[in-house]
Tab-separated table of C-alpha atoms in Angstrom:
chain	number	residue	atom	x	y	z
A	53	MET	CA	42.164	154.090	86.225
A	54	LYS	CA	44.688	154.782	88.957
A	55	GLY	CA	44.348	154.964	92.705
A	56	THR	CA	44.901	153.349	96.096
A	57	TYR	CA	43.678	150.026	97.436
A	58	LEU	CA	43.337	148.104	100.674
A	59	LEU	CA	43.996	144.392	100.448
A	60	PHE	CA	42.646	142.264	103.301
A	61	LEU	CA	44.353	138.880	103.604
A	62	LYS	CA	43.425	136.022	105.905
A	63	LEU	CA	45.738	133.284	107.144
A	64	ARG	CA	43.917	130.346	108.752
A	65	ASN	CA	47.124	129.151	110.409
A	66	ASP	CA	50.388	130.614	111.662
A	67	LYS	CA	52.968	130.650	108.866
A	68	CYS	CA	56.638	131.405	108.541
A	69	ILE	CA	57.160	132.970	105.112
A	70	GLU	CA	60.360	133.999	103.359
A	71	VAL	CA	59.671	137.551	102.135
A	72	GLY	CA	62.426	138.573	99.724
A	73	ARG	CA	65.118	140.704	101.337
A	74	LEU	CA	63.099	141.003	104.545
A	75	GLY	CA	63.872	137.340	105.215
A	76	ARG	CA	61.714	134.927	107.187
A	77	ILE	CA	58.714	136.497	108.890
A	78	GLU	CA	56.423	134.780	111.379
A	79	PHE	CA	52.819	135.587	110.465
A	80	ARG	CA	50.132	134.817	113.031
A	81	ARG	CA	46.820	133.417	111.903
A	82	GLY	CA	44.201	136.069	111.334
A	83	TRP	CA	43.597	139.059	109.112
A	84	TYR	CA	46.106	141.517	107.681
A	85	VAL	CA	45.533	144.673	105.690
A	86	TYR	CA	47.986	145.880	103.066
A	87	VAL	CA	47.872	149.400	101.645
A	88	GLY	CA	49.010	149.744	98.046
A	89	SER	CA	48.610	151.850	94.952
A	90	GLY	CA	48.299	151.393	91.239
A	91	MET	CA	49.203	154.650	89.607
A	92	ASN	CA	49.410	153.140	86.119
A	93	SER	CA	46.577	150.612	86.305
A	94	LEU	CA	44.753	150.063	89.594
A	95	ILE	CA	42.620	147.151	88.368
A	96	LYS	CA	45.590	145.329	86.854
A	97	ARG	CA	47.674	145.763	90.025
A	98	VAL	CA	44.921	144.483	92.310
A	99	ALA	CA	44.031	141.577	89.998
A	100	ARG	CA	47.665	140.438	90.218
A	101	HIS	CA	47.309	139.936	93.979
A	102	PHE	CA	44.611	137.316	93.421
A	103	LYS	CA	46.838	135.172	91.180
A	104	ARG	CA	48.174	132.078	92.909
A	105	VAL	CA	51.013	131.553	90.429
A	106	LYS	CA	53.195	134.574	89.643
A	107	LYS	CA	56.738	135.813	89.808
A	108	LEU	CA	57.308	136.988	93.372
A	109	LYS	CA	58.372	140.606	92.916
A	110	TRP	CA	56.916	142.723	95.737
A	111	HIS	CA	56.722	141.926	99.456
A	112	ILE	CA	52.960	141.466	99.221
A	113	ASP	CA	53.395	138.753	96.568
A	114	TYR	CA	55.014	136.452	99.124
A	115	LEU	CA	52.044	136.825	101.461
A	116	SER	CA	49.236	136.867	98.888
A	117	VAL	CA	50.170	133.466	97.451
A	118	GLN	CA	49.916	132.019	100.988
A	119	ALA	CA	46.645	133.748	101.941
A	120	ASP	CA	43.504	131.679	102.410
A	121	GLU	CA	41.198	134.609	101.611
A	122	ILE	CA	41.752	137.957	99.911
A	123	ILE	CA	39.366	140.908	99.754
A	124	ALA	CA	40.188	144.163	97.956
A	125	PHE	CA	38.746	147.665	98.367
A	126	LEU	CA	39.592	150.171	95.660
A	127	ILE	CA	39.867	153.925	96.108
A	128	PRO	CA	40.004	155.258	92.546
A	129	ASN	CA	41.714	158.482	91.533
A	130	GLN	CA	43.242	159.082	94.962
A	131	ARG	CA	46.854	158.777	96.083
A	132	LEU	CA	46.333	157.929	99.762
A	133	GLU	CA	48.737	155.023	100.213
A	134	CYS	CA	51.119	156.575	102.747
A	135	ASP	CA	48.422	158.609	104.527
A	136	LEU	CA	46.390	155.441	105.130
A	137	ALA	CA	49.480	153.483	106.191
A	138	LYS	CA	50.436	156.167	108.723
A	139	HIS	CA	46.912	156.160	110.127
A	140	LEU	CA	46.782	152.349	110.380
A	141	ALA	CA	50.181	152.368	112.120
A	142	THR	CA	48.614	154.320	115.009
A	143	ARG	CA	45.933	151.663	115.534
A	144	PHE	CA	47.340	148.287	114.545
A	145	GLU	CA	50.489	146.215	114.881
A	146	CYS	CA	52.655	146.518	111.789
A	147	VAL	CA	55.078	144.227	110.012
A	148	GLU	CA	57.997	146.632	109.996
A	149	GLY	CA	59.545	147.420	106.606
A	150	PHE	CA	56.872	145.508	104.663
A	151	GLY	CA	55.853	147.107	101.376
A	152	CYS	CA	57.434	150.454	102.041
A	153	SER	CA	60.882	150.300	100.468
A	154	ASP	CA	60.116	153.327	98.283
A	155	CYS	CA	58.766	155.626	101.020
A	156	LYS	CA	59.422	156.613	104.634
A	157	CYS	CA	56.494	154.729	106.178
A	158	ILE	CA	57.193	152.178	108.918
A	159	SER	CA	55.073	149.617	107.050
A	160	HIS	CA	52.243	149.097	104.588
A	161	LEU	CA	51.105	145.813	106.208
A	162	PHE	CA	49.147	145.674	109.459
A	163	TYR	CA	47.879	142.823	111.610
A	164	LEU	CA	44.177	143.116	112.430
A	165	GLY	CA	43.798	139.932	114.425
A	166	ASN	CA	40.911	137.506	114.187
A	167	TRP	CA	37.792	139.371	113.124
A	168	ARG	CA	34.946	138.138	110.929
């Protein structure tokens, strides 16, 4: 199965995280949403985000290993990654350059604040 996913990540505390080539990023406590895709294997890609020990390859890996909670929503058989990211960018604060090195989006990670 292939498709798009939304990954909700919660940080209980503020954290400064080294994110590959993006460098050190100050993350505020609260919820973030990351928009991604798995065009070869959606389930396998999403399952990787829940692993605490892994080779840090993508921007989201650096954040997911630090997250206190992770929730995933799958959108099978749809390629909506950039469309969703562009829509979220109109409503939420983004972490510029995060997760979008292979497209023209401003970001694929958005700060939602402290809900739930």
